[in-house]
Short mmCIF file of C-alpha atoms and ligand atoms in Angstrom, two decimals:
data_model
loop_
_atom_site.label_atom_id
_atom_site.label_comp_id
_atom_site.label_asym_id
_atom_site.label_seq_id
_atom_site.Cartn_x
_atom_site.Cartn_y
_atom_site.Cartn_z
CA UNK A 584 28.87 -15.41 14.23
CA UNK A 585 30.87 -14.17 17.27
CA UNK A 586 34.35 -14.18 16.60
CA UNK A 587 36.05 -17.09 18.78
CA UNK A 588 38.87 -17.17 20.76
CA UNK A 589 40.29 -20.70 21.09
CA UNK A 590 42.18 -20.66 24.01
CA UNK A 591 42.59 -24.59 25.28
CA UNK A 592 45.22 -25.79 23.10
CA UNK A 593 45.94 -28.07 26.19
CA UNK A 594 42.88 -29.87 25.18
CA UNK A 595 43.55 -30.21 21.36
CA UNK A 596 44.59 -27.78 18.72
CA UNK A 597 43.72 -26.92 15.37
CA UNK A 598 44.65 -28.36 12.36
CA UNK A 599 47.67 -26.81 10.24
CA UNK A 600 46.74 -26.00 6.74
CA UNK A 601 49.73 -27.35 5.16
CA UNK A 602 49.10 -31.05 6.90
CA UNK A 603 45.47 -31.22 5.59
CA UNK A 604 46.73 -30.19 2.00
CA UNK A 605 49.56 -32.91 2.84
CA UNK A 606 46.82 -35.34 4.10
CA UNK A 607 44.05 -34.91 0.66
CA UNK A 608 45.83 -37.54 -1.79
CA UNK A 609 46.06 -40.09 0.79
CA UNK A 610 42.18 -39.40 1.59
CA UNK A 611 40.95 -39.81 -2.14
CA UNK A 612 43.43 -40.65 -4.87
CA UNK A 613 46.12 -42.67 -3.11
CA UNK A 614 44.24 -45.05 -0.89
CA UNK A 615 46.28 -48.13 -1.27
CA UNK A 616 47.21 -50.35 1.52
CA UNK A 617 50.41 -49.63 1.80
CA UNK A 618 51.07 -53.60 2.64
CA UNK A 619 50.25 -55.01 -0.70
CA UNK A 620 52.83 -55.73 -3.35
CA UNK A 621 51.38 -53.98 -6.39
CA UNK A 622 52.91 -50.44 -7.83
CA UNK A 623 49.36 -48.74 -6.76
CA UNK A 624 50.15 -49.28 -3.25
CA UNK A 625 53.56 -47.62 -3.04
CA UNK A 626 52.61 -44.14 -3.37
CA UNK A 627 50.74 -44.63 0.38
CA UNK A 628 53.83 -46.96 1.50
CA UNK A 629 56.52 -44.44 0.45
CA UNK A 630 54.64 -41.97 2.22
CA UNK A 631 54.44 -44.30 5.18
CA UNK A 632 58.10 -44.74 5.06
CA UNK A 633 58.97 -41.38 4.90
CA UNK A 634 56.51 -39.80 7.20
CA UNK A 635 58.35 -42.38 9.83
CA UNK A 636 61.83 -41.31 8.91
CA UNK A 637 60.67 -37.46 9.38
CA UNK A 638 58.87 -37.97 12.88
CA UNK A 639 62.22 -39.95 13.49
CA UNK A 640 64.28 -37.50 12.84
CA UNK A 641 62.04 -34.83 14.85
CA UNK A 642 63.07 -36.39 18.03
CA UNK A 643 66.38 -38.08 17.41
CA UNK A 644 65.15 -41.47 17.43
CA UNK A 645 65.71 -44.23 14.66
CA UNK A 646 62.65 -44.72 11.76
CA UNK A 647 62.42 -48.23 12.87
CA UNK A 648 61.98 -46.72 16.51
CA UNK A 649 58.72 -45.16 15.58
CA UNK A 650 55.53 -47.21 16.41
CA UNK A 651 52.33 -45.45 14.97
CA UNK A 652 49.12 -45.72 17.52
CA UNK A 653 45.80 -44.26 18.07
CA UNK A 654 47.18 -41.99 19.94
CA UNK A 655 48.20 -40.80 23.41
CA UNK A 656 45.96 -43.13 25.16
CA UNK A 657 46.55 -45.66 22.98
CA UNK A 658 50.38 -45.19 23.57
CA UNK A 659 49.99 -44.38 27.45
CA UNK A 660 48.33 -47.96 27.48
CA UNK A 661 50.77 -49.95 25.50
CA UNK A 662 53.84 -48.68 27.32
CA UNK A 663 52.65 -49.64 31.45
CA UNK A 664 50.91 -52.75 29.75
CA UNK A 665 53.11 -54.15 27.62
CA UNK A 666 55.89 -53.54 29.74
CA UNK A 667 54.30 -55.18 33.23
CA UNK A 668 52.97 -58.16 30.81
CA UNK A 669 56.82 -58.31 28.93
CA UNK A 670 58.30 -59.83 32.65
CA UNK A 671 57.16 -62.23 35.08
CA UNK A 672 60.02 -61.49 37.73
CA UNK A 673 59.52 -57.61 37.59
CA UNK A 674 56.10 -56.90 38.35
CA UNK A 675 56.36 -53.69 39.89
CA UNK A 676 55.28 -49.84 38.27
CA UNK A 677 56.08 -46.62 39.32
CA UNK A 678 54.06 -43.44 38.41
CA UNK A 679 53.38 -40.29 39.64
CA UNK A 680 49.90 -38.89 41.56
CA UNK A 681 49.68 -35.94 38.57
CA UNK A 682 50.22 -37.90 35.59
CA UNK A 683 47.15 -38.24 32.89
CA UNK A 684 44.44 -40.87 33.11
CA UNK A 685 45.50 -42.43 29.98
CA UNK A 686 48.03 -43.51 32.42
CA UNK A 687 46.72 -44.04 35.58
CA UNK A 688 43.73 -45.83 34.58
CA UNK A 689 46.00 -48.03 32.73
CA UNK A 690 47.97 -48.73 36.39
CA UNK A 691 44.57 -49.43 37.51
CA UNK A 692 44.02 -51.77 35.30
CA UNK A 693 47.54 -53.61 35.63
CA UNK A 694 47.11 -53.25 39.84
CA UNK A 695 43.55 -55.15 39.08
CA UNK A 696 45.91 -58.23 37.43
CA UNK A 697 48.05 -58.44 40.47
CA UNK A 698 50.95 -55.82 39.39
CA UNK A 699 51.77 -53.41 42.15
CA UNK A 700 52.00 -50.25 41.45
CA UNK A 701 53.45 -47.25 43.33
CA UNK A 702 52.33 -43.40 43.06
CA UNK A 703 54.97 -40.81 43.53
CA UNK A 704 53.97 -37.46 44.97
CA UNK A 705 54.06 -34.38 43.31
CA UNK A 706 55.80 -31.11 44.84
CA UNK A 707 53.18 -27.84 45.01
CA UNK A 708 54.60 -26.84 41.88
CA UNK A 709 53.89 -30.25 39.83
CA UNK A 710 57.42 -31.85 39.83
CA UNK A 711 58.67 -35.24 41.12
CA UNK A 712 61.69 -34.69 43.11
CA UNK A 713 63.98 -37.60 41.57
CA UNK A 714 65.11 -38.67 44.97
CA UNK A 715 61.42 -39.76 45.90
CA UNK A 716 62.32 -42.25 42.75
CA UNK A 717 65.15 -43.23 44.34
CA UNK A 718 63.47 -44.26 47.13
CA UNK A 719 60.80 -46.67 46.10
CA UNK A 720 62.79 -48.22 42.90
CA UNK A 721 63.94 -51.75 43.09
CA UNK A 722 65.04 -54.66 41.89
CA UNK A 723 61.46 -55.79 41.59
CA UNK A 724 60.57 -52.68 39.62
CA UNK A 725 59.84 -53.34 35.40
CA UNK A 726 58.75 -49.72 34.36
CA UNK A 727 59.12 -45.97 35.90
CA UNK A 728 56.39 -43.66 33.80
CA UNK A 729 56.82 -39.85 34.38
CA UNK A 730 55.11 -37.57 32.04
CA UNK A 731 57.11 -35.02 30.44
CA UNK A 732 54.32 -32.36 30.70
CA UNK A 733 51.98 -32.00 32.94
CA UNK A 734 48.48 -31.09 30.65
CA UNK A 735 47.05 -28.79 33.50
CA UNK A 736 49.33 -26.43 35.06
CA UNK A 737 52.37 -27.13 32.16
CA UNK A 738 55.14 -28.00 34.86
CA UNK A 739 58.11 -29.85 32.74
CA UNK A 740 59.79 -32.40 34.21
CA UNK A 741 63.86 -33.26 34.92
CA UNK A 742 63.34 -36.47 32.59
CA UNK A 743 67.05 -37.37 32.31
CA UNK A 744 67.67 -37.15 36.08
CA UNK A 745 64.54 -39.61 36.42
CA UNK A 746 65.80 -41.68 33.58
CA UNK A 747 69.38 -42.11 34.89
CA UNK A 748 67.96 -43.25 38.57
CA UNK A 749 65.66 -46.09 36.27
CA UNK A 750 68.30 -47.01 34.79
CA UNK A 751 70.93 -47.10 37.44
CA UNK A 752 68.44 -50.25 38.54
CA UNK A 753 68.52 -51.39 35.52
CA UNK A 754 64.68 -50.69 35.07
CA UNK A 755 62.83 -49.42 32.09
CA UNK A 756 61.91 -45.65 31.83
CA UNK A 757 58.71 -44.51 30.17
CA UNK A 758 57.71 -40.63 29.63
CA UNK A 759 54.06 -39.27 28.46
CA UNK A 760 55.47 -36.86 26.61
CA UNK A 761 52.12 -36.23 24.72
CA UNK A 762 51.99 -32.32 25.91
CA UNK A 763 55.50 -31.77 24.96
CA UNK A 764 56.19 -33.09 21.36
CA UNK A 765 56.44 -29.99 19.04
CA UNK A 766 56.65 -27.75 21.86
CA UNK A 767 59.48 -28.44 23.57
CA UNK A 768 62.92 -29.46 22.26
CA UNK A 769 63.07 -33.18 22.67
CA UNK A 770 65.37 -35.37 21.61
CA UNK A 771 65.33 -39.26 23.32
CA UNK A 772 68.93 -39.78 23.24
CA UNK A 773 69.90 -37.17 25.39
CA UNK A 774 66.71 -37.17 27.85
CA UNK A 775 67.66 -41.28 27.73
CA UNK A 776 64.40 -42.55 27.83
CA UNK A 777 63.14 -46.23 26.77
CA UNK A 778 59.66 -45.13 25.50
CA UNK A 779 57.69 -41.81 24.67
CA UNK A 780 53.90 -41.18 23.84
CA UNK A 781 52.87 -38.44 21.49
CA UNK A 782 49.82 -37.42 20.03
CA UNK A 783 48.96 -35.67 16.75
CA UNK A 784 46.22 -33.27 17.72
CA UNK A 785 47.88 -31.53 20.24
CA UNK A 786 50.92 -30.20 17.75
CA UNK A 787 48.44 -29.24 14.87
CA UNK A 788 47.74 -32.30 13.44
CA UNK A 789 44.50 -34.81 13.16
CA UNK A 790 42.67 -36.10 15.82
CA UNK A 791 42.99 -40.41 16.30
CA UNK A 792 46.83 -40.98 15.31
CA UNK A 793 49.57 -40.01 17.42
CA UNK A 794 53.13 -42.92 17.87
CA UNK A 795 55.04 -44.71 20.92
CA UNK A 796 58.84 -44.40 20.29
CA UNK A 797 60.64 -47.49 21.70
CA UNK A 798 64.02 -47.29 22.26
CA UNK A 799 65.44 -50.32 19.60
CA UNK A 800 66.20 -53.30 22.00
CA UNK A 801 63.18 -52.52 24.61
CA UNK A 802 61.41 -55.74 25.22
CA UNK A 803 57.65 -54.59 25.27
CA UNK A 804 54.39 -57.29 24.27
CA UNK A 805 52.76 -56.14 20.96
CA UNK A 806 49.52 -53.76 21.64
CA UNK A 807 47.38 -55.61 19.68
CA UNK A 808 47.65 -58.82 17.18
CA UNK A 809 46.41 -59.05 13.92
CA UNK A 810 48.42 -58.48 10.45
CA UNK A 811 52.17 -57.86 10.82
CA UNK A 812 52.04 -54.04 10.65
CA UNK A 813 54.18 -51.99 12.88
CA UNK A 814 56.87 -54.86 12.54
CA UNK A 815 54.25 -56.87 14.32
CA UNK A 816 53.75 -55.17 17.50
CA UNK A 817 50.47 -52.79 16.41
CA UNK A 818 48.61 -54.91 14.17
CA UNK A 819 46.15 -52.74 11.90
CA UNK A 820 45.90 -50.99 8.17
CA UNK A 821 47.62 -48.17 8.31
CA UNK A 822 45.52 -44.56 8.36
CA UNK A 823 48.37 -43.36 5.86
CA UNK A 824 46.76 -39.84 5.50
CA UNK A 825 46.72 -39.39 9.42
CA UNK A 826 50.15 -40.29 9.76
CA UNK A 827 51.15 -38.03 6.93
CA UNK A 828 49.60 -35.04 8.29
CA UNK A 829 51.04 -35.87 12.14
CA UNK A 830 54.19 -36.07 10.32
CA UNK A 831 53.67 -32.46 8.38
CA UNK A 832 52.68 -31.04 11.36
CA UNK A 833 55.45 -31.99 13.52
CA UNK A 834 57.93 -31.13 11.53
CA UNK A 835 56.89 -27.33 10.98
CA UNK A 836 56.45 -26.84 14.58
CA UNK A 837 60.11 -27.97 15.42
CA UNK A 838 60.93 -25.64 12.16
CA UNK A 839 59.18 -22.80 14.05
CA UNK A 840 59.83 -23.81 17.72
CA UNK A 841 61.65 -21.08 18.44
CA UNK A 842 59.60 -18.09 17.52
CA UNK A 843 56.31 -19.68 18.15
CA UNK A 844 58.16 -20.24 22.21
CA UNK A 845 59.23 -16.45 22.29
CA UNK A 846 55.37 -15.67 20.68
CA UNK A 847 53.74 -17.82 23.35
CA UNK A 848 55.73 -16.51 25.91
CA UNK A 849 55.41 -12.47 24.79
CA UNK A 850 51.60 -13.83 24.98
CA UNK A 851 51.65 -15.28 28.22
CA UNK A 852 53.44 -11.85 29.78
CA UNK A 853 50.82 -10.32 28.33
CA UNK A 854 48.11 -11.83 30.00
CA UNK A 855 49.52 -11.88 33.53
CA UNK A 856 50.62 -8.40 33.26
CA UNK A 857 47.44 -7.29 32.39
CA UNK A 858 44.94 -8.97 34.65
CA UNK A 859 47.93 -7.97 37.44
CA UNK A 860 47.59 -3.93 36.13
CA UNK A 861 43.55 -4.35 36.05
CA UNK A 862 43.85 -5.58 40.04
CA UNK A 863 42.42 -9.17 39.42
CA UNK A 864 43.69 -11.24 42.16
CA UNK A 865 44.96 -14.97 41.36
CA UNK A 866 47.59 -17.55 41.95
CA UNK A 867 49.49 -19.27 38.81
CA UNK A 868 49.96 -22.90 39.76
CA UNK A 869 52.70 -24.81 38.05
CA UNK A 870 56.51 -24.70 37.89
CA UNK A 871 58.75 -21.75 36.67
CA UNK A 872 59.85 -24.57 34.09
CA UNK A 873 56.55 -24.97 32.00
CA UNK A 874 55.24 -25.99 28.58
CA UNK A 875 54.34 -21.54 27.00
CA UNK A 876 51.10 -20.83 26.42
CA UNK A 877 50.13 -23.39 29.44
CA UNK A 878 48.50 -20.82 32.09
CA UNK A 879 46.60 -22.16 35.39
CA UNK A 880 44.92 -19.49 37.43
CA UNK A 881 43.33 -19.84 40.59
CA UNK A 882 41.03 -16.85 41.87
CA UNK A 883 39.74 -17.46 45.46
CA UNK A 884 36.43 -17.24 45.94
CA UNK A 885 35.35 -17.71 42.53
CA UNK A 886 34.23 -21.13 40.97
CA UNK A 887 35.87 -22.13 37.62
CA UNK A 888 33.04 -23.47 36.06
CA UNK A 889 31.46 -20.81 36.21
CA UNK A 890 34.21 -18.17 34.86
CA UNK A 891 34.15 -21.36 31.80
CA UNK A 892 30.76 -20.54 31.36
CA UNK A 893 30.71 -16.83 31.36
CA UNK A 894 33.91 -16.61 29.47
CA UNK A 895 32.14 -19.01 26.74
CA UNK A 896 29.32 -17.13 26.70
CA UNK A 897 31.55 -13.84 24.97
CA UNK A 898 33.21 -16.73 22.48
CA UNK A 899 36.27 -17.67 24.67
CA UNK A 900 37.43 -21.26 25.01
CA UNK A 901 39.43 -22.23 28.17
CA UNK A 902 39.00 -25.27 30.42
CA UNK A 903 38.64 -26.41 34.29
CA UNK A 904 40.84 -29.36 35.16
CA UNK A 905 41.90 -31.05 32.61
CA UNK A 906 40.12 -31.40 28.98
CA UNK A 907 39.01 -35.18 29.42
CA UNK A 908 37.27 -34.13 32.74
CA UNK A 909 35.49 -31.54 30.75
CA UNK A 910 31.81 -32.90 31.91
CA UNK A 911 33.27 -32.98 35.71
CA UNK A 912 32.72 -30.27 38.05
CA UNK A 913 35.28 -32.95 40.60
CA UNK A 914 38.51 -30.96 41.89
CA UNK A 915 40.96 -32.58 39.66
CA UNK A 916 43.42 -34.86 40.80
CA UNK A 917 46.15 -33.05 39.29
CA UNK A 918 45.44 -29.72 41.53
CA UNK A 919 44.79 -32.29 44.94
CA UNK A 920 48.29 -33.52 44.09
CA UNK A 921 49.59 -30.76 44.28
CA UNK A 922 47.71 -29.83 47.28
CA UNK A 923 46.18 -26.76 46.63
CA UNK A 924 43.49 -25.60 49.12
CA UNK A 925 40.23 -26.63 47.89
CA UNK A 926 38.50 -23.41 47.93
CA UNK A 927 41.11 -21.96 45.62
CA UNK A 928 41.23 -25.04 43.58
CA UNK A 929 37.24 -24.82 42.70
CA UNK A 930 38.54 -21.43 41.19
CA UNK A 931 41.23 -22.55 38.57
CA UNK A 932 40.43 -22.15 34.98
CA UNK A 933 43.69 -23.30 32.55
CA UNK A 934 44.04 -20.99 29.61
CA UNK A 935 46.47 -22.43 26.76
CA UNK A 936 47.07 -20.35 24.04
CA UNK A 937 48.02 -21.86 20.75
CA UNK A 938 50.36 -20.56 17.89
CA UNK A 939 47.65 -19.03 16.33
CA UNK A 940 46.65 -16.89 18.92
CA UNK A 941 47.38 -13.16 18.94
CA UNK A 942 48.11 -10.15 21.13
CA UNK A 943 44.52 -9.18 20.69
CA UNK A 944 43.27 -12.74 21.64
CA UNK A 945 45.45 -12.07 24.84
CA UNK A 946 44.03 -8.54 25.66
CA UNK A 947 40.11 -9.90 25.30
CA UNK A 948 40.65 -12.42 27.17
CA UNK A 949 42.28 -9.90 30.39
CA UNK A 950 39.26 -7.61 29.33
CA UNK A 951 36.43 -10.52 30.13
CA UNK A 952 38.03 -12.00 33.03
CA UNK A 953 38.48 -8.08 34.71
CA UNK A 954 34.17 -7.81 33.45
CA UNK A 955 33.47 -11.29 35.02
CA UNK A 956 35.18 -10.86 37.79
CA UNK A 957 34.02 -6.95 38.70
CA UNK A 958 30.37 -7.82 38.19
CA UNK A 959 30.88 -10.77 40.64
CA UNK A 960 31.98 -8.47 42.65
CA UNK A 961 29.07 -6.20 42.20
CA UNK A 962 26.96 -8.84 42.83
CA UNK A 963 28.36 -9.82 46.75
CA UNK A 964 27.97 -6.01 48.11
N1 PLP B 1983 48.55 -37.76 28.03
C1 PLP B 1983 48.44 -36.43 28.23
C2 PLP B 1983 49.45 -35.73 29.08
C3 PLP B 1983 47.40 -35.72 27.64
O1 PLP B 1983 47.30 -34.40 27.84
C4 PLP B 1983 46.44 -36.42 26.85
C5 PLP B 1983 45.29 -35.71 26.28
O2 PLP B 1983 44.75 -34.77 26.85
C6 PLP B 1983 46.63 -37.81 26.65
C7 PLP B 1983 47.69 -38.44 27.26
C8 PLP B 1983 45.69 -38.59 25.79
O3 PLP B 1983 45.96 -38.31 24.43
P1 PLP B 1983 44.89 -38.61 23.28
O4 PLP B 1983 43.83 -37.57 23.39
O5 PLP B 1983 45.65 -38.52 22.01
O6 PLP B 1983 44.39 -39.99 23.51
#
């Protein structure tokens, strides 16, 4: 088998070995609910307990601030809807144009109930400028969401300054923060926010668990009823192994946050120093401020797709757009907010490199791209 270079850690990443070992009793052994009473069952509820308390402590937040989900969509969705649902008075959202469609479907939905909702534009390098906030916040405004991250092009976002204007109106701040947690320093005291999403698979953990934080005090409707897990406001058996492993995980990429950022970023230099030495033409889209290993390139003239294709073809992974518009060959919304020309935007791929990736990933992916690109050229004279 061709060796394979994984390259769209944007998309999801892979699994750290010391989270599955941390995940195996909870999968066979130790399956207890960790609601009932009896002594089997406290193995998986310790483990619940303290996997809380470590996530907590990850991000600065309180254990009982820590509400286990689905994951990012799952959190995305609970944060606009239980917050537009939570007040009748305040029924007014504000997003922003790039954010993810975990969120902006979810504004759809709320808009389709009668809550207004209003979409902030997005500079050409992916930021909201925290004086367009400023502008449309009110006193009929319940929730601001800005992500953290922006999952195509990487651009990081002042959250603070956008929190402070929120809640100088005395209106409830929301970040997606689900490209962000465990690779970027975050802690939700000092960026002041009221809620964050996170999501396990893209910091090394499993796939299908992933937490909302909510800032103690936040009134937000419960996400789903059923059995009084979550302190009532996510009803559901807990997947104990899941959040075990998300827990793991997290916590040894803070550990390592700051070689595996000077690693991603000796990487990234890499790569744009070599395809710039080899004479392959492109523009980097995104803000100087950006999550490492997070690189969108646009070559005029050329369509992504097909660079996707070809690079797949010699066993490299990247993506066009964004990973949940994988099937979609649609300029994505993220590079029309940003208002990149369309013929240049049909010619973006995103490569996100990943802890694991090495120097040598880095140079074969320069050496395809220069091949792709010189036999295109070939091809047109
Ligand atoms: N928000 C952002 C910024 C994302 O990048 C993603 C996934 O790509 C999600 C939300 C959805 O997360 P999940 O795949 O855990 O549902």
């Amino acid at each position: 088998m061709k060796h394979l270079i994984y390259a769209d850690n944007a998309a999801t990443t892979q699994l750290d070995m010391d989270a599955f070992e941390a995940m195996k009793p909870y999968l066979l052994g130790e399956y207890g609910n960790a609601s009932q009473p009896y002594s089997f069952a406290r193995t998986a509820r310790k483990a619940l307990q303290e996997s809380r308390r470590l996530i907590a402590e990850c991000i600065g937040a309180l254990p009982e601030e820590i509400f286990f989900t689905s994951g990012g969509t799952e959190s995305d969705n609970w944060a606009i809807k239980g917050s537009a649902f939570s007040d009748s008075e305040k029924r007014t959202m504000i997003t922003s144009t790039i954010e993810h469609h975990a969120i902006l479907r979810a504004c759809a939905d709320i808009e389709r109930l009668g809550y207004p909702v209003t979409y902030l534009s997005a500079t050409s390098s992916g930021t909201i400028d925290p004086s367009e906030l400023s502008k449309w916040i009110n006193e009929k405004t319940r929730l601001v969401s800005i992500m953290m991250a922006n999952n195509e092009i990487g651009s990081i976002q002042d959250i603070s300054a956008l929190a402070d204007i929120a809640h100088s109106k005395n209106v409830l701040f929301h970040t997606d923060a689900v490209q962000a947690v465990g690779h970027w320093p975050i802690d939700v005291a000092e960026l002041d926010v009221d809620m964050l999403s996170a999501s396990a698979h893209k910091f090394n953990g499993p796939k299908g668990i992933g937490f909302l934080y909510v800032r103690k005090g936040t009134i937000i409707r419960p996400y789903c009823s059923g059995g009084g897990q979550e302190l009532g406001m996510r009803a559901g058996t807990e997947n104990i192994a899941a959040i075990v492993g998300m827990a793991t995980a997290l916590k040894k990429n803070i550990s390592e946050l700051a070689k595996s950022t000077a690693h991603l970023q000796y990487m990234e230099d890499c790569l744009i120093n070599g395809l710039r030495k080899n004479q392959v033409f492109f523009i980097r889209n995104g803000s100087e401020k950006h999550i490492p290993g997070n690189i969108s390139l646009s070559f005029a003239g050329y369509s992504g797709e097909s660079l996707l294709h070809r690079l797949d073809l010699m066993g490299i992974c990247v993506s066009t757009g964004s990973a949940c518009d994988g099937n979609s060959t649609q300029i994505s919304h993220v590079l029309q907010a940003i208002g990149l020309d369309e013929e240049i935007a049909k010619g973006t791929i995103r490569i996100s490199l990943g802890k694991y990736n090495t120097e040598d990933d880095v140079n074969n992916i320069v050496s395809a791209l220069v091949k792709i690109i010189a036999a295109y050229e070939k091809k047109k004279t």
